CSV table of C-alpha atoms in Angstrom, one decimal:
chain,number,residue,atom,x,y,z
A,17,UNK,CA,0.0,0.0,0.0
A,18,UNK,CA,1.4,3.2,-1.1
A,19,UNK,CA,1.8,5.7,1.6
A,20,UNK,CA,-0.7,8.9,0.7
A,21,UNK,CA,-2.8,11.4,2.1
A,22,UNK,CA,-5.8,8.8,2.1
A,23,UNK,CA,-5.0,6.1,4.4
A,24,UNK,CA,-3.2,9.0,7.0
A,25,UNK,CA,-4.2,9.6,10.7
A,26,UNK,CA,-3.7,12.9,12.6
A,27,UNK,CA,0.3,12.0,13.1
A,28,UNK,CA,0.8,11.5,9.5
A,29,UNK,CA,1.5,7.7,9.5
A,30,UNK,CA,-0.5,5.3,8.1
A,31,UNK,CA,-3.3,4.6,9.7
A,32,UNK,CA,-4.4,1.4,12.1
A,33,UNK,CA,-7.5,0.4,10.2
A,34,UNK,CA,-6.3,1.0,6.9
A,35,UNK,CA,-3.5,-1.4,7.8
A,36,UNK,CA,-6.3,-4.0,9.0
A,37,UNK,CA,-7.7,-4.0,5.7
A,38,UNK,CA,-5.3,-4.3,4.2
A,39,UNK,CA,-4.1,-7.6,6.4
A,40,UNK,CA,-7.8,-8.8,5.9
A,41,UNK,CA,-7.2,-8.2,2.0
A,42,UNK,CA,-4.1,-10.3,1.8
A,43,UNK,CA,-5.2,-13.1,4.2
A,44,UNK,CA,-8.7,-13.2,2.1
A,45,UNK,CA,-6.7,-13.6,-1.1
A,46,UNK,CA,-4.3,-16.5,0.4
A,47,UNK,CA,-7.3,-18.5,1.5
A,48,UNK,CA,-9.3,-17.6,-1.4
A,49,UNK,CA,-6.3,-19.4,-3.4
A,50,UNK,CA,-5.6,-21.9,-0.3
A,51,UNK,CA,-8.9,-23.3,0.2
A,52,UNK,CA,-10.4,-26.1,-1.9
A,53,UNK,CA,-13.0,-25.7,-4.3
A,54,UNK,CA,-15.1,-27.6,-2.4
A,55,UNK,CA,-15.3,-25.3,0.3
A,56,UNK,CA,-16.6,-21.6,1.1
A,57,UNK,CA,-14.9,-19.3,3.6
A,58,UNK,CA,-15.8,-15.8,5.5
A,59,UNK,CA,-13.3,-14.3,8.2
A,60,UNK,CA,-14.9,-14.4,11.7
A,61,UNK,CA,-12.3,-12.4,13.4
A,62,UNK,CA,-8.9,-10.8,13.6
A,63,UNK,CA,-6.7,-10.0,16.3
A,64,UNK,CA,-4.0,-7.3,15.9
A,65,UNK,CA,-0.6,-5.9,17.0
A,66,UNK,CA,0.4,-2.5,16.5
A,67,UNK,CA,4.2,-3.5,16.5
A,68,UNK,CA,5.4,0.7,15.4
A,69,UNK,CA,4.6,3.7,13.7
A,70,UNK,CA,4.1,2.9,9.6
A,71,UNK,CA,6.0,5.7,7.8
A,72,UNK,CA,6.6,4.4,4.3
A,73,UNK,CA,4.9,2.3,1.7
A,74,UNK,CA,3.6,-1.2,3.0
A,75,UNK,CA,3.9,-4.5,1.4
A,76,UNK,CA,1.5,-7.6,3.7
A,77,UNK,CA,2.3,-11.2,3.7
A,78,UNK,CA,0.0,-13.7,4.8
A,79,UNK,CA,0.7,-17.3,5.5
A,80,UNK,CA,-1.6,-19.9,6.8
A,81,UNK,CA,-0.6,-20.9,10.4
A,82,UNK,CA,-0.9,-25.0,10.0
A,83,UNK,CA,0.2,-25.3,6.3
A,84,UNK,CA,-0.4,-28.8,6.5
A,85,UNK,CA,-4.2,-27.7,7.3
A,86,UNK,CA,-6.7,-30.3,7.0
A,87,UNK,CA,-9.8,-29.8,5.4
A,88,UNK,CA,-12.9,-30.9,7.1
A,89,UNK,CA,-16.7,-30.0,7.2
A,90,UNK,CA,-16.4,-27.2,9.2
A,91,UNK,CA,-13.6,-25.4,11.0
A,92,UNK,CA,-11.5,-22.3,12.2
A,93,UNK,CA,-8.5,-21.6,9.6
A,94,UNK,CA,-6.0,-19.5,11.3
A,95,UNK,CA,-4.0,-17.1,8.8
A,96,UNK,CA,-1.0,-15.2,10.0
A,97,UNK,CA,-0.2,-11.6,8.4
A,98,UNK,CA,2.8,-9.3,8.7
A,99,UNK,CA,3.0,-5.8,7.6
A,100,UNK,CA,6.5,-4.6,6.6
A,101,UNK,CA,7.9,-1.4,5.4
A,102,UNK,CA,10.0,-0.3,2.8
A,103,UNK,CA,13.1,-1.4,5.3
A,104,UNK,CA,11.4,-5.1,5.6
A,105,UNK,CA,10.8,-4.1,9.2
A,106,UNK,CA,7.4,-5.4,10.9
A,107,UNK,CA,5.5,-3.0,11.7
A,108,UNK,CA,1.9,-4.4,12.2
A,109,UNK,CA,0.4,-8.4,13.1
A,110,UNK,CA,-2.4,-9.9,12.3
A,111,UNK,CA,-3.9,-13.7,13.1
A,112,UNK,CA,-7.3,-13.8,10.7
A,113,UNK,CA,-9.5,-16.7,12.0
A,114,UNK,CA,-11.6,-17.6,9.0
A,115,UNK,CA,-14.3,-19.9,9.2
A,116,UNK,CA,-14.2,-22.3,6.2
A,117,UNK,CA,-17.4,-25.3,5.7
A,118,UNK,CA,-17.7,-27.3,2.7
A,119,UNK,CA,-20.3,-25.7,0.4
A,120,UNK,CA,-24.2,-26.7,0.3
């Protein structure tokens, strides 16, 4: 995400929920690809951590947390995303709980 005027807060950094979307973008497009055709999935919550202040661009990396993750007919699907800046430091955390169920 490109740091501009848009996604500011009063201190000029980038701001906290802009950052949540944008973990809950990339977490929705690794399950998206992740989960099997078979199956539908909706996030059902997201914890954060606000690790420091985000003063450049922002690139997000999500990764599921079991990658051997089995598939079942209904279940929690944890995904981890990090939030780096344009010095690959971490500024932001995210673990996405996403329900996934095998669709009707």
């Amino acid at each position: 995400m490109q740091k501009h005027r848009a996604v500011l807060n009063h201190l000029g950094t980038v701001h906290a929920i802009a950052m949540c979307n944008m973990a809950e973008l990339a977490g929705g497009t690794m399950t998206d690809a992740t989960v099997p055709k078979t199956h539908r999935w909706i996030p059902k919550g997201m914890q954060v951590e606000y690790v420091k202040k985000a003063t450049t661009d922002l690139i997000a990396i999500a990764t599921p947390a079991e990658p051997n993750f089995i598939w079942n007919e209904g279940s929690d699907y944890l995904v981890n995303v990090e939030i780096k800046d344009t010095a690959e430091e971490v500024i932001f955390r995210a673990v996405i709980t996403m329900w996934v169920s095998v669709k009707k």
